[in-house]
Amino acid sequence: MRSNWPLILTLLLAPLIAAWPLPTAWANTWLTTPFGEAVIHVWGLWTVASSANLFAIETQAIAWPAGVEAVLADPINLGWFVLGWPFGPEAAYNTIVYGNLVVMGIAGICLARSVGGHPMLGLLAAVINPSVLGAATGGITEQLTIGWL
């Protein structure tokens, strides 16, 4: 039986290389454009993570003084957000990017296996997908999830 360790190591390391400089800037720099939407999306994830409601954001910050209820578009990213949040909002966003690239790699492996392809090639093709890496720079966290859904 063949060892899966090379595939697992590539799955964990390829997203770090593809999203460079992510490993060097994890907790101190947003891996997005300066005027992107990452801050808004991290705020929404923080609001939902710190409340009892997993889908709705109730806030007076929008349409003050009455406030408004908004819907979180990507509750699936809450797990990645919570893992990164103790290290700051930058780390929370960057953990979402990394986590989605790992899941994208898993999806590439599964797709390659389902069509008789080589799992390593499926992983690499998925992780270095330019449209997903480009989505990370815009800061819209639900766009990252679309890549592997």
Backbone as a ProteinNet text record, in pm:
[ID]
protein_1_A
[PRIMARY]
MRSNWPLILTLLLAPLIAAWPLPTAWANTWLTTPFGEAVIHVWGLWTVASSANLFAIETQAIAWPAGVEAVLADPINLGWFVLGWPFGPEAAYNTIVYGNLVVMGIAGICLARSVGGHPMLGLLAAVINPSVLGAATGGITEQLTIGWL
[TERTIARY]
83.6	0	88	49.2	123.5	97.4	198.8	185	116.6	31.8	-37.1	34.7	148.8	217.9	260.2	312.8	346.8	224.6	111.3	-11.6	-58.4	-52.3	-94.7	-2.6	128.7	222.9	201.9	178.6	152.8	22.7	-77.5	-205.7	-188.9	-101.7	-81.1	13.4	109.9	210.7	176.4	111.1	81.7	1	-100.4	-172.4	-83	13.5	104.4	192.4	234.2	318.3	233.7	114.8	28.5	-18.4	-39.5	-88.7	24.6	146.3	259.2	230.8	252.9	332.7	252.7	147.4	62.6	140.2	236.1	303.7	384.1	434.3	516.7	434.1	307.4	223.7	96.9	95	-28	-104.8	-38.6	-110.1	-92.4	-22.8	0.5	-38.8	-82.6	-119.8	-237.9	-334.7	-447.7	-398.4	-421.4	-382.3	-494.6	-509.4	-616	-577.1	-655.2	-629.2	-664.7	-599.2	-625.3	-771.2	-841.1	-979.9	-1076.6	-1031.6	-1117	-1222.3	-1294.1	-1405.5	-1371.9	-1245.9	-1209.7	-1254.1	-1235.4	-1271	-1420.5	-1501.4	-1647.1	-1685.1	-1624.3	-1658	-1609	-1491.8	-1443.1	-1532.7	-1577.1	-1669.2	-1798.3	-1852.4	-1974.6	-1953.9	-1841.8	-1812.6	-1794.5	-1728.1	-1709.1	-1843.3	-1930.3	-2061.2	-2141.7	-2141.8	-2217.5	-2152.1	-2019.3	-1950.3	-1969.3	-1989.1	-2004.4	-2150.7	-2242	-2384.2	-2438.6	-2562.6	-2626	-2684.5	-2699	-2760.7	-2652.8	-2652.2	-2546.1	-2565	-2676.7	-2699.1	-2729.6	-2782.7	-2825.6	-2731.1	-2711.8	-2632.2	-2727.8	-2751.1	-2836.2	-2745.2	-2759.8	-2667.9	-2733.8	-2687.7	-2728.5	-2623.2	-2515.6	-2410.6	-2457.3	-2560.9	-2620.1	-2761.1	-2800.7	-2934.8	-2964.7	-2872.8	-2890.8	-3007.1	-3087.5	-3081.2	-3158.5	-3242.5	-3325	-3242.1	-3138	-3058.1	-3118.7	-3054.5	-3099.2	-3050.9	-3119.9	-3075.2	-3021.7	-2895.7	-2833.8	-2812.2	-2793.3	-2771.2	-2625.3	-2563.4	-2425.9	-2423.3	-2348.4	-2348.2	-2265.9	-2171.4	-2082.6	-2059.8	-2164	-2144.6	-2049.1	-2026.5	-1934.3	-1790.7	-1760.4	-1626.1	-1608.3	-1712.5	-1702	-1594.4	-1581.3	-1479.4	-1338.7	-1307.7	-1174.7	-1156.2	-1261.3	-1255.2	-1221	-1290.7	-1270	-1128	-1073.2	-934.5	-834.5	-856.1	-761.3	-784.2	-906.8	-942	-854.9	-812.6	-729.1	-599.4	-557.6	-434.1	-460.3	-587.4	-623.1	-706.9	-766.1	-852.8	-777.8	-652.4	-574.2	-556.5	-520.4	-501.5	-632.1	-743.2	-873.3	-901.7	-881.6	-904.8	-807.3	-681	-580.8	-603	-657.1	-689.9	-805.2	-899.9	-1009.3	-953.5	-860.5	-798.4	-728.2	-642.1	-567.2	-661.8	-759.6	-852.1	-928.9	-974.1	-1047.1	-956.5	-830.3	-738.1	-710.1	-703.7	-686.6	-808.5	-928.2	-1049.3	-1057.1	-1011.6	-1006.3	-914.4	-801.1	-710.5	-775.1	-849.9	-921.5	-1024	-1094.8	-1191.6	-1121.8	-1002.2	-924.9	-882.1	-842.5	-805.4	-925.8	-1040	-1161.7	-1203.8	-1197.4	-1234.9	-1140.1	-1010.5	-913	-937.1	-961.8	-987.2	-1116.2	-1217	-1345.2	-1338.8	-1244.1	-1232.5	-1110	-1043.8	-928.5	-798.7	-795	-673.6	-581	-468.7	-370.7	-408.7	-422.6	-464.8	-373.8	-243.7	-151.4	-175.8	-201.5	-229.3	-361.7	-461.2	-589.3	-573.7	-495.2	-469.1	-402	-294.7	-219.4	-301.4	-375.5	-458.3	-564	-619.1	-721.9	-662.5	-549.1	-491.2	-434	-379.8	-320.6	-417.3	-545.3	-648.9	-648.9	-617.4	-606.5	-734.6	-849.6	-973.7	-996.2	-956.7	-972.5	-868.3	-745.7	-642.3	-676.1	-733.8	-777.9	-892.5	-981.3	-1093	-1043	-934.1	-878.9	-835.3	-788.7	-739.9	-853.3	-975.3	-1088.6	-1147.8	-1119.7	-1167	-1306.3	-1372.9	-1508.3	-1496.8	-1517.9	-1487.5	-1574	-1698	-1780.6	-1733.3	-1658.4	-1603.1	-1499.7	-1430.7	-1333.8	-1404.3	-1517.8	-1591.8	-1650.2	-1687.6	-1745.9	-1650.4	-1521.5	-1422.8	-1428.8	-1459.3	-1463.6	-1604	-1705.7	-1842.1	-1876.4
-118.5	0	124.8	221.4	345.6	439.9	511.8	607.8	735.9	791.4	916.8	1038.8	1020	1133	1241.2	1206.1	1314	1397.7	1331.4	1401.5	1491.9	1441	1519.3	1639.7	1619	1731	1836.5	1791.5	1885.9	1960.8	1890.8	1953.9	2065.4	2046.3	2146.6	2259.1	2227.7	2326.7	2404.1	2341.2	2407.5	2536.8	2541	2667.5	2779.4	2745.7	2848.1	2905.8	2819.6	2864.7	2941.1	2888.3	2952.2	3090.2	3106	3233.7	3314.6	3295	3370.4	3519.3	3599.5	3589.2	3552.2	3473.5	3438.3	3390.6	3298.6	3251.6	3360.6	3457.3	3561.6	3676.6	3682.9	3796.8	3753.4	3633.3	3571.7	3662.5	3711	3783	3934.6	3985.8	4130.3	4202.2	4130.9	4194.6	4120.7	4197	4136.8	4094	3971.1	3924.6	3959.6	4090.2	4141.2	4280.8	4337	4473.7	4572	4687.6	4782.9	4826.2	4836.4	4880.9	4768.1	4644.4	4528.1	4514.2	4405.4	4385.8	4295.7	4261.8	4168.7	4217.7	4345.4	4399.1	4383.3	4410.2	4398.2	4253	4161.7	4020.4	3965.4	4007.2	3964.9	4022.1	4146.3	4205.1	4123.3	4084.8	4003.6	3868.9	3803.6	3674.9	3691.7	3800.4	3825.6	3848.7	3927.7	3957.5	3829.7	3744.5	3619.5	3523.8	3513.8	3423.3	3463.5	3591.6	3637.1	3647.1	3601.3	3604.2	3461.4	3448.1	3316.6	3277.6	3373.3	3348.4	3324.5	3207.8	3173.5	3230.8	3291.8	3337.8	3486.6	3547.4	3687.1	3779.4	3897.2	4001.5	4115.1	4138	4248.6	4361.5	4476.8	4585.7	4721	4815.1	4954.4	5030.5	4963.8	5028.5	5057.6	4989.3	5012.8	5066.4	5171.4	5230.7	5273.8	5344.6	5394.4	5492.6	5500.4	5436.3	5305.5	5278	5157.1	5030	5038.6	4919.5	4834.4	4725.8	4636.7	4495.9	4399.8	4261.7	4216.7	4179.1	4129.7	3979.2	3912.8	3768.1	3741.1	3654.9	3615.5	3522.8	3559.5	3484.3	3356.5	3348.4	3232.6	3176.6	3126.7	3069.2	2950.4	2892.8	2780.1	2820.9	2949.5	2997.9	3029.5	3013.8	3044.8	2961.6	2836.3	2749.9	2802	2839.5	2895.4	3028.8	3109.7	3239.6	3224.2	3133.9	3113.3	3063.6	2981.6	2935.5	3050.5	3145.9	3255.7	3375	3393.3	3513.6	3539.8	3440.1	3469.7	3543.9	3537.7	3603.6	3738.4	3779.4	3909	3897.5	4008.4	4005	3969.9	4012.5	3976.5	3825.6	3765.8	3620.5	3547.6	3604.1	3541.2	3535.5	3647.4	3649	3555.5	3562.8	3479.9	3331.5	3297.2	3157.3	3111.2	3199.6	3165.7	3137.1	3220.2	3198.7	3063	3038.5	2911.9	2792.1	2799.8	2687.9	2655	2756.9	2731.8	2673.7	2713.4	2653.8	2507.5	2473	2332	2250.6	2302.2	2231.5	2223.2	2328	2325.6	2213.4	2196.5	2086.8	1950.8	1935.4	1809.1	1784.7	1889.8	1876.7	1836.4	1893.5	1856	1709.9	1662.7	1520.7	1431.4	1465.7	1385.7	1385.2	1501.1	1509.1	1425	1437.5	1358.9	1209.5	1166.4	1023.2	976.8	1062.5	1021.9	1006.3	1074.6	1063.4	982.2	917.9	833.8	910	1034.4	1115	1095	1161.1	1151.4	1250.4	1203.5	1291.9	1412.5	1395.7	1507.9	1617.8	1579.4	1679.5	1751	1676.6	1737.9	1837.9	1801.7	1891.1	2018.5	2005.7	2123.3	2211.4	2148.7	2227.2	2307.4	2248.5	2318.4	2432.1	2408.2	2507.7	2627.9	2606.6	2719	2780.1	2750.3	2802.8	2956.2	3025.3	3171.6	3243.2	3188.8	3258.4	3258.1	3150.6	3145.4	3233.4	3228	3313.9	3461	3492.7	3629	3669.2	3574.4	3602.9	3637.8	3576.6	3604.7	3749.7	3807.4	3945.2	4046.6	4008.4	4099.3	4106.5	4005.5	4006.5	3951.2	3908.1	3854.6	3706.3	3675.3	3541.1	3432.1	3463.6	3358.1	3320.5	3406.6	3370.7	3260.4	3253.2	3146	3010.8	3009.3	2885.4	2833.8	2922.1	2881.9	2792.2	2815.1	2735.7	2588.2	2546.4	2403.6	2348.4	2435.5	2385.3	2326.2
0	0	0	-81.5	-95	21.1	63.6	172.9	123.9	207.1	174.1	229.4	297.9	359.8	260.9	143.4	48.9	8.7	-7.5	-43.9	71	193.4	309.9	330.6	319.2	334.3	226.2	105.1	-4.8	20.5	73	103.9	207	303.8	407.9	365.9	278.8	240.1	112.9	16.7	-111.1	-93.3	-5.2	13	66.9	149.9	202.9	92.7	0.9	-110.8	-212.9	-244.2	-344.2	-297.8	-168.2	-114.9	-51.8	-99.8	-46.8	-56.8	39	161.1	285.9	271.8	385.7	508.6	496.5	618.6	690.2	616.5	678.8	733.8	693.9	733	806	858.5	910.6	1006.2	1109	1214.3	1209.8	1108.9	1110.5	982	879.8	753.2	691	642.7	570.1	433	394.1	261.6	163.5	141.8	56	9.2	-79.3	-124.1	-12.8	-9.5	99	110.9	1.2	5.3	-26.8	-3.4	-25.4	83.5	79.5	171.9	290.2	310.3	417.4	554.6	582.6	714.9	739.7	639.9	653.9	680.3	609.3	624.8	758.2	802.2	933.7	1043.3	1027.6	1124.8	1131.9	1016.6	1014.9	1081.9	1054.4	1118.1	1268.8	1309.9	1453.3	1521.9	1457.4	1514.4	1534.6	1434.6	1444.1	1544.1	1542.8	1634.6	1780	1804.5	1942.7	1985.6	1901.4	1937.4	1936.4	1972.7	1975.8	1840.3	1751.3	1621.4	1516.4	1454.4	1360	1220.1	1192.1	1056	1043.9	1147.8	1137.7	1213.6	1158	1220.9	1255.1	1383.4	1426.1	1471.7	1408.2	1437.4	1421	1501.7	1485	1402.3	1366.3	1287.4	1145	1102.5	971	996.4	928	940.3	1082.8	1144.1	1280.3	1284.2	1382	1513.3	1521.5	1423.2	1430.8	1413.5	1332.6	1305.9	1196.2	1169.2	1062.8	1094.6	1039.1	1052.3	916.3	913	790.4	803.7	692.1	692.2	658.8	737.8	711.5	590.4	488.2	362.9	370.5	464	466.3	606.8	670.9	803.8	802.8	686.7	675.6	711.2	702.9	736.3	885	965.1	1107.4	1177.5	1140.3	1202.1	1180.5	1056.6	1026.5	1098.4	1101.4	1167.8	1316	1382.6	1526.4	1555	1466.7	1485.3	1478.5	1390.4	1373.5	1463.3	1513	1587.9	1710.9	1788.6	1906.6	1871.9	1746.9	1704.2	1637.6	1631	1575.8	1449.7	1406.4	1288.1	1159.4	1148.7	1029.4	1021.9	1134.8	1139.5	1113	1158.9	1134.3	984.1	915.3	770	698.1	734.1	667.4	694.5	811.5	840.8	752.5	725.8	634	494.5	448.8	317.3	315.2	413.7	419.7	428.6	518.2	536.6	410.3	340.2	215.7	108.3	105.1	8.5	41.5	169.2	207.9	164.5	192.5	152.1	0	-68.4	-214.3	-261.8	-194.2	-228.3	-208.3	-100	-75.2	-185.9	-226.2	-335.4	-465.1	-489.2	-608.6	-604.9	-489.4	-472.9	-503.1	-444.5	-465.1	-611.9	-675.8	-817.2	-902.8	-876.1	-953.4	-935.8	-814.9	-790	-857.3	-860.2	-918.9	-1070.2	-1134.9	-1280.8	-1322.3	-1225.9	-1256.8	-1274.6	-1228.5	-1239.1	-1120.6	-1123.7	-1015.5	-904.5	-780.4	-671.1	-649.8	-667	-646.1	-749	-872.1	-975.3	-948.9	-901.3	-866.6	-754	-652.9	-540.2	-587.7	-664	-708.8	-801.7	-893	-984.8	-909.5	-803.8	-726.2	-644.4	-580.2	-489.6	-564.3	-682.3	-755.5	-856.5	-842.3	-929.5	-920.9	-1030.6	-1026.8	-984.9	-1019.8	-983.8	-833.3	-766	-620.3	-552.6	-599	-540.8	-563.3	-677.1	-703.1	-612.2	-582.2	-492.2	-352.5	-311	-178	-167	-276	-269.5	-258.5	-295.7	-285.6	-146.3	-64.9	72.8	94.6	-11.1	2.6	37	164.5	213.8	151.1	115.7	55.9	-84.2	-152	-282.3	-270.1	-159	-138.2	-129.9	-66.4	-46.9	-177.3	-265.7	-393.3	-470.9	-457	-529.7	-503.2	-382.7	-353.1	-342.3	-336.8	-333.5	-468.1
[MASK]
+++++++++++++++++++++++++++++++++++++++++++++++++++++++++++++++++++++++++++++++++++++++++++++++++++++++++++++++++++++++++++++++++++++++++++++++++++++

